[in-house]
Short mmCIF file of the C-alpha atoms (twelve columns), coordinates in Angstrom:
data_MODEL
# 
_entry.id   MODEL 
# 
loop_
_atom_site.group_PDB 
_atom_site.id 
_atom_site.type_symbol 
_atom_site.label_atom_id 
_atom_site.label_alt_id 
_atom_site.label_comp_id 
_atom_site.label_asym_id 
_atom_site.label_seq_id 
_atom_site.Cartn_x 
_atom_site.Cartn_y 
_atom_site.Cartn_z 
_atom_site.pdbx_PDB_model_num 
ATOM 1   C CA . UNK A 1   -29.579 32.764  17.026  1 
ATOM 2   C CA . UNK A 2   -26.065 33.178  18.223  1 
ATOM 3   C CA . UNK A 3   -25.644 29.970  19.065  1 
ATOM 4   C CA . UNK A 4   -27.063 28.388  15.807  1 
ATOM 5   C CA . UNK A 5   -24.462 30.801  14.093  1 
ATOM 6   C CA . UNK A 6   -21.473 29.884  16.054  1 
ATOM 7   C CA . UNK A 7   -22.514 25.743  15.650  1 
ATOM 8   C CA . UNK A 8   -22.582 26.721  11.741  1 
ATOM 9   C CA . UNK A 9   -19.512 28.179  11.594  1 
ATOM 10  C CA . UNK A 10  -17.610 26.025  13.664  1 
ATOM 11  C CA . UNK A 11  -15.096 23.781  11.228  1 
ATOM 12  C CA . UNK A 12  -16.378 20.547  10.549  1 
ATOM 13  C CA . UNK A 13  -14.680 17.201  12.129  1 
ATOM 14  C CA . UNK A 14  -15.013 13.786  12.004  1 
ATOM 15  C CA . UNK A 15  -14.639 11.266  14.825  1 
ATOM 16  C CA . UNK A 16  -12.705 7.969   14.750  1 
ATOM 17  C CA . UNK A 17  -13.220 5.155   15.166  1 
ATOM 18  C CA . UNK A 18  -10.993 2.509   17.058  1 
ATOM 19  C CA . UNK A 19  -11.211 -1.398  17.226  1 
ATOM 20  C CA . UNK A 20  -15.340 -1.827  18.075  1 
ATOM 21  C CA . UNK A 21  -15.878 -4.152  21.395  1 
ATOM 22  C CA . UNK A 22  -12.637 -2.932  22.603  1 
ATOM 23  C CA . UNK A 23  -11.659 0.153   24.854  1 
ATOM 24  C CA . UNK A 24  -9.402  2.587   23.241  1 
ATOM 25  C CA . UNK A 25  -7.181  3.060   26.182  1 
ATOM 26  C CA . UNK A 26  -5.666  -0.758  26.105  1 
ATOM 27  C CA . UNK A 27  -2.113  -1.368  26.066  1 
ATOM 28  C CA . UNK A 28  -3.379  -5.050  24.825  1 
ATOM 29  C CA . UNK A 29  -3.795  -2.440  21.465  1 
ATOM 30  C CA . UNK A 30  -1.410  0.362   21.585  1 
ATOM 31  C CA . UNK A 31  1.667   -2.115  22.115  1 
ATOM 32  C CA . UNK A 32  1.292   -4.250  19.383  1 
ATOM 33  C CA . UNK A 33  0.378   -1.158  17.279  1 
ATOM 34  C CA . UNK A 34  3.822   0.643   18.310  1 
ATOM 35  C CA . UNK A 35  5.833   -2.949  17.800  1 
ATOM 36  C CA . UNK A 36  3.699   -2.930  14.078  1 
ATOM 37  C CA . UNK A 37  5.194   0.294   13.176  1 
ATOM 38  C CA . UNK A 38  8.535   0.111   14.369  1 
ATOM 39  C CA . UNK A 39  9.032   -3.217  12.476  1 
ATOM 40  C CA . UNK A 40  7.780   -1.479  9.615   1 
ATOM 41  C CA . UNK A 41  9.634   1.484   9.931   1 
ATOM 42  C CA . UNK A 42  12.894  -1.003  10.734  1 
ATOM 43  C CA . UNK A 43  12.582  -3.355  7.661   1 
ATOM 44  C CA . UNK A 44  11.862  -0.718  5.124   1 
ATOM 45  C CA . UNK A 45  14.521  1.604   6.376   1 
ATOM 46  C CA . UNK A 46  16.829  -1.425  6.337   1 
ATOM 47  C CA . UNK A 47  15.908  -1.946  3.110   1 
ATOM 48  C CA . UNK A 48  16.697  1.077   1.733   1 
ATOM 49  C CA . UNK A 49  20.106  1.447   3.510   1 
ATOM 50  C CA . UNK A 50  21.489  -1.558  2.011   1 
ATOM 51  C CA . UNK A 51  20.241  -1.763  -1.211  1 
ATOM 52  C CA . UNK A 52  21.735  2.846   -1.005  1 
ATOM 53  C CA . UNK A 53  25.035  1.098   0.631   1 
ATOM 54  C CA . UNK A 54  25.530  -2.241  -1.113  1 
ATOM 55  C CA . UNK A 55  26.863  -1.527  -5.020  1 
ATOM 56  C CA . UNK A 56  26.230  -5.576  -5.491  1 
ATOM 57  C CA . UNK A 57  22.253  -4.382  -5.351  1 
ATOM 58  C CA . UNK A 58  22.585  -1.465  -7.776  1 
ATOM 59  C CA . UNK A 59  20.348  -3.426  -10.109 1 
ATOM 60  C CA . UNK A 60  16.443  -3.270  -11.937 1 
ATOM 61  C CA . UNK A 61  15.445  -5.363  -9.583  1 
ATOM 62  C CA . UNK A 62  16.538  -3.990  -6.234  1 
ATOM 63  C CA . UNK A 63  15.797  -0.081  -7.365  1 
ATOM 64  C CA . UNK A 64  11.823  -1.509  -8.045  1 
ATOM 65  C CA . UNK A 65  12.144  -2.855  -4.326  1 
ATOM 66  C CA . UNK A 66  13.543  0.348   -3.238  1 
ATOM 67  C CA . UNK A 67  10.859  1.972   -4.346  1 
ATOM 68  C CA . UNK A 68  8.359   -0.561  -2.765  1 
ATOM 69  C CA . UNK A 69  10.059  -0.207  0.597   1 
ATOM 70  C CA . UNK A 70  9.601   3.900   -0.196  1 
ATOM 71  C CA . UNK A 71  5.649   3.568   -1.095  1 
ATOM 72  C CA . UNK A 72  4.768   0.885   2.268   1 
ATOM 73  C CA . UNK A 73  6.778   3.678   4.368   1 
ATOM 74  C CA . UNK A 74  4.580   6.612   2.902   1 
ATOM 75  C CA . UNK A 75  1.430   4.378   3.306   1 
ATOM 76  C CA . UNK A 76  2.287   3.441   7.204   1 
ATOM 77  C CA . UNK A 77  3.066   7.136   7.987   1 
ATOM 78  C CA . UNK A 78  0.032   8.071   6.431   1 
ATOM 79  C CA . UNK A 79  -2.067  6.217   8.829   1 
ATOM 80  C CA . UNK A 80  0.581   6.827   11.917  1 
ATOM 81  C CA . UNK A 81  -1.120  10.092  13.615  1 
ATOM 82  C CA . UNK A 82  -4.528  9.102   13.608  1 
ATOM 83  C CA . UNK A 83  -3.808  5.792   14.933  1 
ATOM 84  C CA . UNK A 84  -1.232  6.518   17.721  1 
ATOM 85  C CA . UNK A 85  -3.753  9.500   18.247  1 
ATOM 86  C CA . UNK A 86  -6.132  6.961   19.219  1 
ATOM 87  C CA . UNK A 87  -5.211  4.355   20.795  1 
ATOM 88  C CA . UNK A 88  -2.092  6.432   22.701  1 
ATOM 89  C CA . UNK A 89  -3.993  9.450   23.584  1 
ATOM 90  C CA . UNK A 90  -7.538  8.505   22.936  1 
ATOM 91  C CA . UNK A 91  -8.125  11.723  20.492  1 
ATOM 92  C CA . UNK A 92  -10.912 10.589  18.164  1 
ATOM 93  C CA . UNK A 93  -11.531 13.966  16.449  1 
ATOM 94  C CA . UNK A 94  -10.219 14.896  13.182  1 
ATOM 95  C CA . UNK A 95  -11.035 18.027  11.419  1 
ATOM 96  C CA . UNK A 96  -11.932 17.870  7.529   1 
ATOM 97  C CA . UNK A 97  -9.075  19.202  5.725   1 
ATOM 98  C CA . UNK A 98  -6.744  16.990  8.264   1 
ATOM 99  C CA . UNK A 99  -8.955  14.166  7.093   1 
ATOM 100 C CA . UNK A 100 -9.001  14.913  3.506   1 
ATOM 101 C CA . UNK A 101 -5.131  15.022  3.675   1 
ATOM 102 C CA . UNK A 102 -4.807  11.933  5.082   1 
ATOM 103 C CA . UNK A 103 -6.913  10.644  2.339   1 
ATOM 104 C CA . UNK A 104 -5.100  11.614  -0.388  1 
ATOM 105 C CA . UNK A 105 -1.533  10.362  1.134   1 
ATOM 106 C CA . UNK A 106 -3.589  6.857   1.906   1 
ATOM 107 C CA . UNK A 107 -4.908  6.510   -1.370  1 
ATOM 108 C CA . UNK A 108 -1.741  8.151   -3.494  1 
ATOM 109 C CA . UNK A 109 0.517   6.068   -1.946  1 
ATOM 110 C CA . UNK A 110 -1.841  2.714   -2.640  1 
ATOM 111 C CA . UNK A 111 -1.944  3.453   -6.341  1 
ATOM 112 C CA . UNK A 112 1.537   4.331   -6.027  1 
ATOM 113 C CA . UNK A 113 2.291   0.789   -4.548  1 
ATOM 114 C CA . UNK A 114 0.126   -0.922  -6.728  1 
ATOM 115 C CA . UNK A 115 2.256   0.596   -9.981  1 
ATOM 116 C CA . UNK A 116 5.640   -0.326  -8.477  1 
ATOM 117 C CA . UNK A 117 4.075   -4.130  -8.470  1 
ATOM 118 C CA . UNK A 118 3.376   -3.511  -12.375 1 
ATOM 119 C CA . UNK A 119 6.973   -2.411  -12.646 1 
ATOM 120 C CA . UNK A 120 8.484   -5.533  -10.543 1 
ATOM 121 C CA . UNK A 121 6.280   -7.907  -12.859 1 
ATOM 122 C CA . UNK A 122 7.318   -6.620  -15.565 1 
ATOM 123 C CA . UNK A 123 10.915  -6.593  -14.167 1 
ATOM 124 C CA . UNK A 124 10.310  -10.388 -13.836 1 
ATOM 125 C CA . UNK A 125 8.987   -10.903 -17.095 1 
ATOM 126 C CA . UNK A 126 12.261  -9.661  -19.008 1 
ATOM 127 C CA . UNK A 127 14.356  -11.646 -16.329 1 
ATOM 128 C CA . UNK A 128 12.792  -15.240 -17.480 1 
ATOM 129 C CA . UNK A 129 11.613  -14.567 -20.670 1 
ATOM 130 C CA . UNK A 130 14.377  -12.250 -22.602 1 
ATOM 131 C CA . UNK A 131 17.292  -12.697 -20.063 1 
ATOM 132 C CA . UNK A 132 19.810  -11.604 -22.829 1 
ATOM 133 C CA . UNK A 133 18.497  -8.148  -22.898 1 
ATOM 134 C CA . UNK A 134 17.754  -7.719  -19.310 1 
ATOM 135 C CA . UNK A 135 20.891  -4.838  -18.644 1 
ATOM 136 C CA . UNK A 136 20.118  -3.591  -22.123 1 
ATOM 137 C CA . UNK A 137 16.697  -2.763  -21.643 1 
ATOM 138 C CA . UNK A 138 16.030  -2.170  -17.974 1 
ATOM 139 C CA . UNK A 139 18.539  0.679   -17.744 1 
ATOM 140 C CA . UNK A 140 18.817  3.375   -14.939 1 
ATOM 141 C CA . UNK A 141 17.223  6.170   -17.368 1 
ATOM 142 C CA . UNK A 142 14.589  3.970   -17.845 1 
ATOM 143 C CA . UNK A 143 13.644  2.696   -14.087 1 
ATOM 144 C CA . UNK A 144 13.749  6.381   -13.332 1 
ATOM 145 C CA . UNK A 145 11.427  7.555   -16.083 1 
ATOM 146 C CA . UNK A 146 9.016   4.645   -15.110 1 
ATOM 147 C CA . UNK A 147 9.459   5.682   -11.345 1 
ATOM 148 C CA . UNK A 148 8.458   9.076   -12.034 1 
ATOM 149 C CA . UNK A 149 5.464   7.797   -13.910 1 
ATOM 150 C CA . UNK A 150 4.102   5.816   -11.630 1 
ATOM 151 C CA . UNK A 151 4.244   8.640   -8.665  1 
ATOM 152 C CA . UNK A 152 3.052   11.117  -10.584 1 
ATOM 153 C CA . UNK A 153 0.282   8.770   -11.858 1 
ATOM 154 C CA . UNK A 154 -0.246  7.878   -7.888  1 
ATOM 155 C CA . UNK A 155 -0.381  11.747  -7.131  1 
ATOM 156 C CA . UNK A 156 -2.445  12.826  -10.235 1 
ATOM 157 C CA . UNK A 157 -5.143  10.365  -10.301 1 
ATOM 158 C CA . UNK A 158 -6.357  10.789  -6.486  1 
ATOM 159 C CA . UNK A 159 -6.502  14.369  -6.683  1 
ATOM 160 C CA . UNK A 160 -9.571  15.406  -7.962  1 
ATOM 161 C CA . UNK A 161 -11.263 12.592  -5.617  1 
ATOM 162 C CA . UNK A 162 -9.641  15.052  -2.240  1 
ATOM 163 C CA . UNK A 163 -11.229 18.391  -4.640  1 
ATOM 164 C CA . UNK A 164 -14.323 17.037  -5.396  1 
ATOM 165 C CA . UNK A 165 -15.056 15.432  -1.827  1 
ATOM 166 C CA . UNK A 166 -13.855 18.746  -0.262  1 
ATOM 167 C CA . UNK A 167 -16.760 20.323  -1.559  1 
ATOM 168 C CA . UNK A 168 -19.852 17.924  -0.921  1 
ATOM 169 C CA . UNK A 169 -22.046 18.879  2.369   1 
ATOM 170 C CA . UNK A 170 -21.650 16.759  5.252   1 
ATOM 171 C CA . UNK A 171 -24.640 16.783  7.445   1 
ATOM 172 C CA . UNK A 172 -25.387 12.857  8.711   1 
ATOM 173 C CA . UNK A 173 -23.729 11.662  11.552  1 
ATOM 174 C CA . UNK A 174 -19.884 12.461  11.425  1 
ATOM 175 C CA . UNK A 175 -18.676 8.837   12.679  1 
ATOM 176 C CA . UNK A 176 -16.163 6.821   10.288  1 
ATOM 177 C CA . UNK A 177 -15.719 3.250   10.193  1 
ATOM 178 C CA . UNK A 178 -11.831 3.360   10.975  1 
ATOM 179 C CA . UNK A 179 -8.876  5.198   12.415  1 
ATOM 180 C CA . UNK A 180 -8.241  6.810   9.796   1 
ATOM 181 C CA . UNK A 181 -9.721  8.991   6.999   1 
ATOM 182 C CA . UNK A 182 -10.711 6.647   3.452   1 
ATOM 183 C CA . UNK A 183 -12.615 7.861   0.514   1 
ATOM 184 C CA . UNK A 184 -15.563 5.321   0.713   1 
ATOM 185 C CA . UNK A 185 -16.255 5.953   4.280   1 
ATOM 186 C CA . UNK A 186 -16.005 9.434   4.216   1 
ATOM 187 C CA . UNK A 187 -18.588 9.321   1.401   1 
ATOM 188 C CA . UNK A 188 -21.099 7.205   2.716   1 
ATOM 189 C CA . UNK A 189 -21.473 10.850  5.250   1 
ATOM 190 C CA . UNK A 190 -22.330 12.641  2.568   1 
ATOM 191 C CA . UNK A 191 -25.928 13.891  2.376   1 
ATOM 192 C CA . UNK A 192 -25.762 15.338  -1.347  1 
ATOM 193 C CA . UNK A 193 -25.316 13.901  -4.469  1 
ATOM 194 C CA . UNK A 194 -22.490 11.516  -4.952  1 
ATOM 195 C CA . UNK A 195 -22.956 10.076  -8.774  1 
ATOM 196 C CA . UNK A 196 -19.945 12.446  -9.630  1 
ATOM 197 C CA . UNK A 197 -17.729 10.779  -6.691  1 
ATOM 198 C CA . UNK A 198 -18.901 7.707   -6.606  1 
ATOM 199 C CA . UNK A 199 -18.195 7.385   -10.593 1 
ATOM 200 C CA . UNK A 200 -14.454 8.639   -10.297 1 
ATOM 201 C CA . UNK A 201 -13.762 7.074   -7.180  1 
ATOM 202 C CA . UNK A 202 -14.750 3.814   -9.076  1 
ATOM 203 C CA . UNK A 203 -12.760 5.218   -12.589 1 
ATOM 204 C CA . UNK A 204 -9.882  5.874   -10.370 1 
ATOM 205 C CA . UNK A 205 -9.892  2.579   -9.155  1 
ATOM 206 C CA . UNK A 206 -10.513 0.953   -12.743 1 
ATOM 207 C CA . UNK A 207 -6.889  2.936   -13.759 1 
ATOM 208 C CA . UNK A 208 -4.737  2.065   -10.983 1 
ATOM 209 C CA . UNK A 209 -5.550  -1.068  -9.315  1 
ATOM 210 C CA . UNK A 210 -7.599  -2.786  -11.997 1 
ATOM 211 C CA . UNK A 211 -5.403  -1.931  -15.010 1 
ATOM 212 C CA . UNK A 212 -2.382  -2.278  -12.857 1 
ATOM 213 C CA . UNK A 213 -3.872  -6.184  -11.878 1 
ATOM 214 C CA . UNK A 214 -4.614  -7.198  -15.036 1 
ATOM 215 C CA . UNK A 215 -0.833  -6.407  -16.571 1 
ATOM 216 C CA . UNK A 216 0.417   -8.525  -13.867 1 
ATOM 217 C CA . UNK A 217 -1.829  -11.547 -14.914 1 
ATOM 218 C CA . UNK A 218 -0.816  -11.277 -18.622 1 
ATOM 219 C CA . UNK A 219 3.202   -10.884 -17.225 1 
ATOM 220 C CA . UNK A 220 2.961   -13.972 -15.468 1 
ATOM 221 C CA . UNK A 221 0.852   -15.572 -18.010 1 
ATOM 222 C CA . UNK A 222 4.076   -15.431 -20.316 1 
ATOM 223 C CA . UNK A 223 6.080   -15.827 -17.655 1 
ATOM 224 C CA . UNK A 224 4.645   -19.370 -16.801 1 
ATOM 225 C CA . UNK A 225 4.442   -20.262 -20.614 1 
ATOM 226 C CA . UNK A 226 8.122   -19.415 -20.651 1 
ATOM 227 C CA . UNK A 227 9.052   -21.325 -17.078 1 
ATOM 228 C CA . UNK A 228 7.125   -24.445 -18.655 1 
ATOM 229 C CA . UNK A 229 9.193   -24.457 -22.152 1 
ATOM 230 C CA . UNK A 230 12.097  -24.916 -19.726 1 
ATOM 231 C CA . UNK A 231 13.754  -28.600 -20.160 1 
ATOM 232 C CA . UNK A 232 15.466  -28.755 -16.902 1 
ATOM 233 C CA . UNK A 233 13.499  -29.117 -14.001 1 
ATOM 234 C CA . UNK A 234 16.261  -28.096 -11.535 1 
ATOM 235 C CA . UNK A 235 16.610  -24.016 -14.005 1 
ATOM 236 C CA . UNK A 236 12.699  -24.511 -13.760 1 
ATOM 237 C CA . UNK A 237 12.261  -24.141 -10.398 1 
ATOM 238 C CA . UNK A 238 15.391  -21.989 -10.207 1 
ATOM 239 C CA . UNK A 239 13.590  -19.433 -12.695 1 
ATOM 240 C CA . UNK A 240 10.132  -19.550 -10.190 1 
ATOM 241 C CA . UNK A 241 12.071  -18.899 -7.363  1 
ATOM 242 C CA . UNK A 242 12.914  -15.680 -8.647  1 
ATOM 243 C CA . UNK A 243 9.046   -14.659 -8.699  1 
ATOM 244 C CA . UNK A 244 8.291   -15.805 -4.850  1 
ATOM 245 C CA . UNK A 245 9.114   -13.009 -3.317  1 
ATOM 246 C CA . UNK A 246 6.999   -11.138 -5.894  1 
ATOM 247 C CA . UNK A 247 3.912   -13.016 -6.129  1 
ATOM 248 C CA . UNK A 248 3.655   -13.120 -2.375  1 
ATOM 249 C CA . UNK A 249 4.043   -8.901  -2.079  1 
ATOM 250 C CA . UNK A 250 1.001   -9.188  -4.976  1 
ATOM 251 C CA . UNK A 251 -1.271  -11.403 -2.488  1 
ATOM 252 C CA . UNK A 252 0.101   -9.634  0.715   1 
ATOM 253 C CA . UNK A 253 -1.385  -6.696  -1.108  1 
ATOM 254 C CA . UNK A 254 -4.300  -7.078  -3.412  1 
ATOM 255 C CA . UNK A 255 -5.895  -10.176 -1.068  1 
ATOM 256 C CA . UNK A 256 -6.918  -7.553  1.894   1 
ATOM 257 C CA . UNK A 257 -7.661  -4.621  -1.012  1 
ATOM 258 C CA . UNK A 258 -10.053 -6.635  -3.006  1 
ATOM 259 C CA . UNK A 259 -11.999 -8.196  0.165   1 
ATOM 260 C CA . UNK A 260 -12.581 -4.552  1.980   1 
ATOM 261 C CA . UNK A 261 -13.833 -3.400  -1.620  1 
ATOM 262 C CA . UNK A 262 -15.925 -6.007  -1.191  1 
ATOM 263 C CA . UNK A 263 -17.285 -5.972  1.970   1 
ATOM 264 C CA . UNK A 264 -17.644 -2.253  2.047   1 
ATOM 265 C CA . UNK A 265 -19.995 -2.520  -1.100  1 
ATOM 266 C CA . UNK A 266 -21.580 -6.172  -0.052  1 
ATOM 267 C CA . UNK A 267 -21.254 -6.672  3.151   1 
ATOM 268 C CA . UNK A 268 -22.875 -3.995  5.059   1 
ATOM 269 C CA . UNK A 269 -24.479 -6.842  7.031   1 
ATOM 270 C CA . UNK A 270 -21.257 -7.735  8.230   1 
ATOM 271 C CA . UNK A 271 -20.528 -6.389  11.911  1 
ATOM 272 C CA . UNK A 272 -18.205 -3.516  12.217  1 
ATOM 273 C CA . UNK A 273 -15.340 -5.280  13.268  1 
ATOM 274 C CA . UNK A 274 -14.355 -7.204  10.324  1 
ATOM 275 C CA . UNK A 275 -14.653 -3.804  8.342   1 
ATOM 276 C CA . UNK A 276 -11.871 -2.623  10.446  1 
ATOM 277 C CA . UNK A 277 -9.896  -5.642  10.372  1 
ATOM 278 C CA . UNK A 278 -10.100 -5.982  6.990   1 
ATOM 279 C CA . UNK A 279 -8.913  -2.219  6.441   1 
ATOM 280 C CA . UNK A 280 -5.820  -1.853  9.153   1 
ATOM 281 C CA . UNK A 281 -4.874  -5.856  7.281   1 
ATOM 282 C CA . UNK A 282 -4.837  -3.696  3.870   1 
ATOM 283 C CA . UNK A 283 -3.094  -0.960  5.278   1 
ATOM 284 C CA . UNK A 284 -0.462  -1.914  7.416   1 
ATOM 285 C CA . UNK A 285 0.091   -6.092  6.431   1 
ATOM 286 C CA . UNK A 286 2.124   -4.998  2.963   1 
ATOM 287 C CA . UNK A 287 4.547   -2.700  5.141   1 
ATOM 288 C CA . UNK A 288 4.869   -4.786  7.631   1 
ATOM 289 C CA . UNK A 289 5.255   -7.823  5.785   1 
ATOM 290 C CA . UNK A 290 7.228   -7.609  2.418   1 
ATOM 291 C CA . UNK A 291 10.584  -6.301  3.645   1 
ATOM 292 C CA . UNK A 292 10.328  -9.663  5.927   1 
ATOM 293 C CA . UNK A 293 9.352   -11.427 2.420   1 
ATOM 294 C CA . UNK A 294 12.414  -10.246 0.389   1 
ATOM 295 C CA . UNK A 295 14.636  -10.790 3.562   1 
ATOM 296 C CA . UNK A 296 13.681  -14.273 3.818   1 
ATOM 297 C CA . UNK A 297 13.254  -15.178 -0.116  1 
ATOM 298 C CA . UNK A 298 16.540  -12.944 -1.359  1 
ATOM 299 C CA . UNK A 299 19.451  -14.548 -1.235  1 
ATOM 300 C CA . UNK A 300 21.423  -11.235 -1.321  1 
ATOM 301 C CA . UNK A 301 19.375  -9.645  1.309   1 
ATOM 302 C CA . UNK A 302 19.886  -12.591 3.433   1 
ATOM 303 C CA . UNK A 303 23.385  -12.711 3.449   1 
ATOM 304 C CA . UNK A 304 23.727  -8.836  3.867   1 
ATOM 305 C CA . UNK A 305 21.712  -9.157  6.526   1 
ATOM 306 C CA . UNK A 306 23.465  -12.147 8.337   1 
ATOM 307 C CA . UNK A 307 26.893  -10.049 7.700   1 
ATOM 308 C CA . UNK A 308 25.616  -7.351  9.558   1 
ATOM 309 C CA . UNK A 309 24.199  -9.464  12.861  1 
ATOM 310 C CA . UNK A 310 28.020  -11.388 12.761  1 
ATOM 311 C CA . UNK A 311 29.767  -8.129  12.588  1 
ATOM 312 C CA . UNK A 312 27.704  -6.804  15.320  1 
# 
């Protein structure tokens, strides 16, 4: 009896899981993990200190990437401890409310992402197709106000997702899918009801990521009408230039978000592996990748950046 007591009472934790087929221990996985996040840490600190330093970048544009490089550093760090805790000191177990925070941060900080994308769109949209008013309309007051919207959106929406799977029982086996803590896997655990979750998790969704996806397809619907009504092919092809940078942060991101939605709702078939391939590509690609995007694409960047290597 004492025994059954102290097993009931003990807190509840879930195990991790690492890269299936492949021992946790390998440095063939913890080095390239630590390289991952110190490029991301490097380019989106690098980032921010230049477009903070650099009055030339004190526009619209460069605040929205500011505040990209600010949401793929929250969204790394998010998933840091659990993986280093992993693969660096093979520590698979996770208690629930550790787990349940991580969720939240992993999941604010996507919607959060996924807004400032709206934001740089739209950004994009007054650029080609009202350039007059750009400076008139996209003033500081308003980048802040829609900044704060879009975190507090981020922060508000998630919540009751962390509240209400805080208090469903767990009482299958306690083994997730990845290194870290998401809301689909952790629900698949659950051996109550989970119409309730399931439904807001999927509402949730439907008002970040799906309404924030289909404003960006009607902003570069007009902004494609407006690119085509140009005459000149040379201020054509100038004008789309100024959306590459853009359009490839929106594939970096949504391609590896849309196919784990997928997969975790189709493709249970699938083996294990690609489920956690697909979920570290969604998590740490955009970090990783988009401050090596804007480098390469913007000119300003660029040259900052080849200033700093010559004066070094």
């Amino acid at each position: 009896m004492s025994s059954s007591n102290t097993t009931e009472s003990s807190p509840l934790t879930f195990i991790l899981t690492g890269i299936p087929g492949l021992p946790m221990s390998s440095h063939w996985i913890a080095l390239p993990l630590c390289c991952l996040y110190l490029l991301m840490l490097l380019g989106n600190c690098t980032l921010l200190w230049m477009i903070r330093t650099d009055h030339t970048l004190h526009t619209p544009m460069y605040y929205f990437l500011s505040m990209l490089a600010t949401a793929d550093l929250g969204l790394s760090l998010s998933t840091l401890p659990t993986m280093l805790a992993i693969f660096g000191f093979k520590s698979t177990s996770l208690p629930l409310e550790a787990c349940i925070v991580q969720m939240y941060f992993i999941h604010s900080f996507s919607a959060i992402e996924s807004g400032v994308l709206v934001a740089m769109a739209f950004d994009r949209f007054v650029a080609i197709c009202h350039p007059l008013h750009y400076t008139s309309f996209l003033t500081s007051s308003l980048i802040m106000k829609a900044g704060g919207v879009i975190f507090l959106r981020g922060v508000s929406v998630v919540l009751p997702v962390a509240v209400l799977i805080k208090k469903m029982p767990f009482c299958r086996s306690r083994v997730l899918s990845h290194s870290f803590c998401l809301h689909q896997d952790m629900l698949r655990l659950v051996c109550g009801d989970v119409k309730v979750n399931s439904l807001y998790g999927l509402t949730a969704v439907i008002l970040t990521k799906g309404l924030d996806s289909l404003t960006i397809l009607l902003s570069y619907t007009m902004i494609i009408r407006a690119i085509l009504n140009i005459v000149s092919p040379g201020a054509r092809a100038k004008a789309f230039s100024t959306c590459t940078s853009h359009l490839s942060a929106i594939l970096i991101f949504y391609i590896p978000l849309i196919s784990l939605s997928i997969i975790h709702r189709y493709g249970k078939h699938l083996p294990p592996l690609t489920h956690t391939l697909l979920a570290d590509a969604y998590l740490l690609m955009p970090p990783v990748l988009n401050p090596l995007v804007y480098s390469w694409k913007t000119q300003q960047i660029r040259r900052r950046i080849l200033l700093l290597l010559c004066w070094r």
